Amino acid sequence: MKSARQVFIEFLGDNGMSLTHQRRVIVESFLENEGHFTAEQLYSRVSKQAPDIGQATVYRTLKLLVESGLADAFDLGEGVTLYEHHYGHAHHDHLVCAQCGRKVEIVDETIERRQAALAEENGFTLTRHRMVLFGICPACSGAAA
Amino acid sequence: MKSARQVFIEFLGDNGMSLTHQRRVIVESFLENEGHFTAEQLYSRVSKQAPDIGQATVYRTLKLLVESGLADAFDLGEGVTLYEHHYGHAHHDHLVCAQCGRKVEIVDETIERRQAALAEENGFTLTRHRMVLFGICPACSGAAA
DNA sequence: AGTGATATTGAAATTCATTTTCATTGTCAA
DNA sequence: TTGACAATGAAAATGAATTTCAATATCACT
Ligand SMILES: [Zn+2]
Ligand SMILES: [Zn+2]
Ligand SMILES: [Zn+2]
Ligand SMILES: [Zn+2]
């Protein structure tokens, strides 16, 4: 399997773009941090290593990361887009604590199959889906008592 | 079953709010139109009947409609919140054409059960969920050929 | 190396949905 | 009535994300 960096560089090449200093720094920072994060969070991490990189460039590069398949963008209805690693990571959905925001990654084959079936029953070619379950996590349930 | 108007009026009363002229006009307009719509769309409909009602009031009342249970708010990742009737309507999720935006309402008992199970397996008390399937509708598939 | 066409960038301005502010107006019980 | 408080409209503010634009970089080709 190609390395993530390799994939990104090829993506740039295929689209007549080059790996600039800024893009390299941003991608490295992205690759170093797993988990869910916002564009602003990535920007602030990048800023520490390279204060000269502007936020617009981070937003622009994040878009390239998504297009290249390295990152996945989604939102949990909090008014901000969240990003996470995508390349080499299995698909999953999210279970979120409505109180403390804790996120658990979930997968269910049965659900995935039914989603495909539902789309097909309606004549749709399913391209992607988004599922988020909201609830109260064990910690918050306990605390509330 | 109480009428939607009844429910709204009681909700207002329970919270020390009253049914003002503006709220009445907005709620009536809301009740008259089924389907999915944005705050701006409701505002524009309301404006025709009562040009003196400001958009802030429409936003504010829409929030009350959601809190009272009459409306449901959700977003399909298009940068706008969509609303639809909720009171007296069965739960459903959405299948959206990524090309033309056509929306089909879907329900699947199997999925709903698995969602509850997934939450439980993780110790969460499920409060709500959001699921959107994106695909290409029959019409758009055909046209693309 | 030099040159020009093109791509990239940072800073600041802009967008756009939604929210907030605030001065004014309405509501309602005493 | 009157006073406490709720509600409203207009305009300003918010905040994430995008766009503009002038200044730099990059790269293919001399
Ligand atoms: Zn929690
Ligand atoms: Zn995740
Ligand atoms: Zn379509
Ligand atoms: Zn619907």
Short mmCIF file of C-alpha atoms (C1' of nucleotides) in Angstrom, two decimals, chain A residues 20 22-23 52-54 57 60, chain C residues 6-13:
data_model
loop_
_atom_site.label_atom_id
_atom_site.label_comp_id
_atom_site.label_asym_id
_atom_site.label_seq_id
_atom_site.Cartn_x
_atom_site.Cartn_y
_atom_site.Cartn_z
CA THR A 20 5.04 23.49 -1.50
CA GLN A 22 3.42 25.11 3.38
CA ARG A 23 1.60 22.06 2.11
CA ASP A 52 4.17 32.26 8.79
CA ILE A 53 1.54 29.90 7.41
CA GLY A 54 -1.84 31.59 7.08
CA THR A 57 -3.76 28.00 3.40
CA ARG A 60 -7.19 25.23 1.33
"C1'" DT C 6 1.22 29.87 -13.95
"C1'" DA C 7 0.46 28.40 -9.30
"C1'" DT C 8 0.52 29.69 -4.43
"C1'" DT C 9 0.35 32.41 -0.55
"C1'" DG C 10 -0.93 35.68 3.45
"C1'" DA C 11 -3.67 39.27 4.93
"C1'" DA C 12 -7.62 41.27 4.74
"C1'" DA C 13 -12.11 41.59 3.03
#
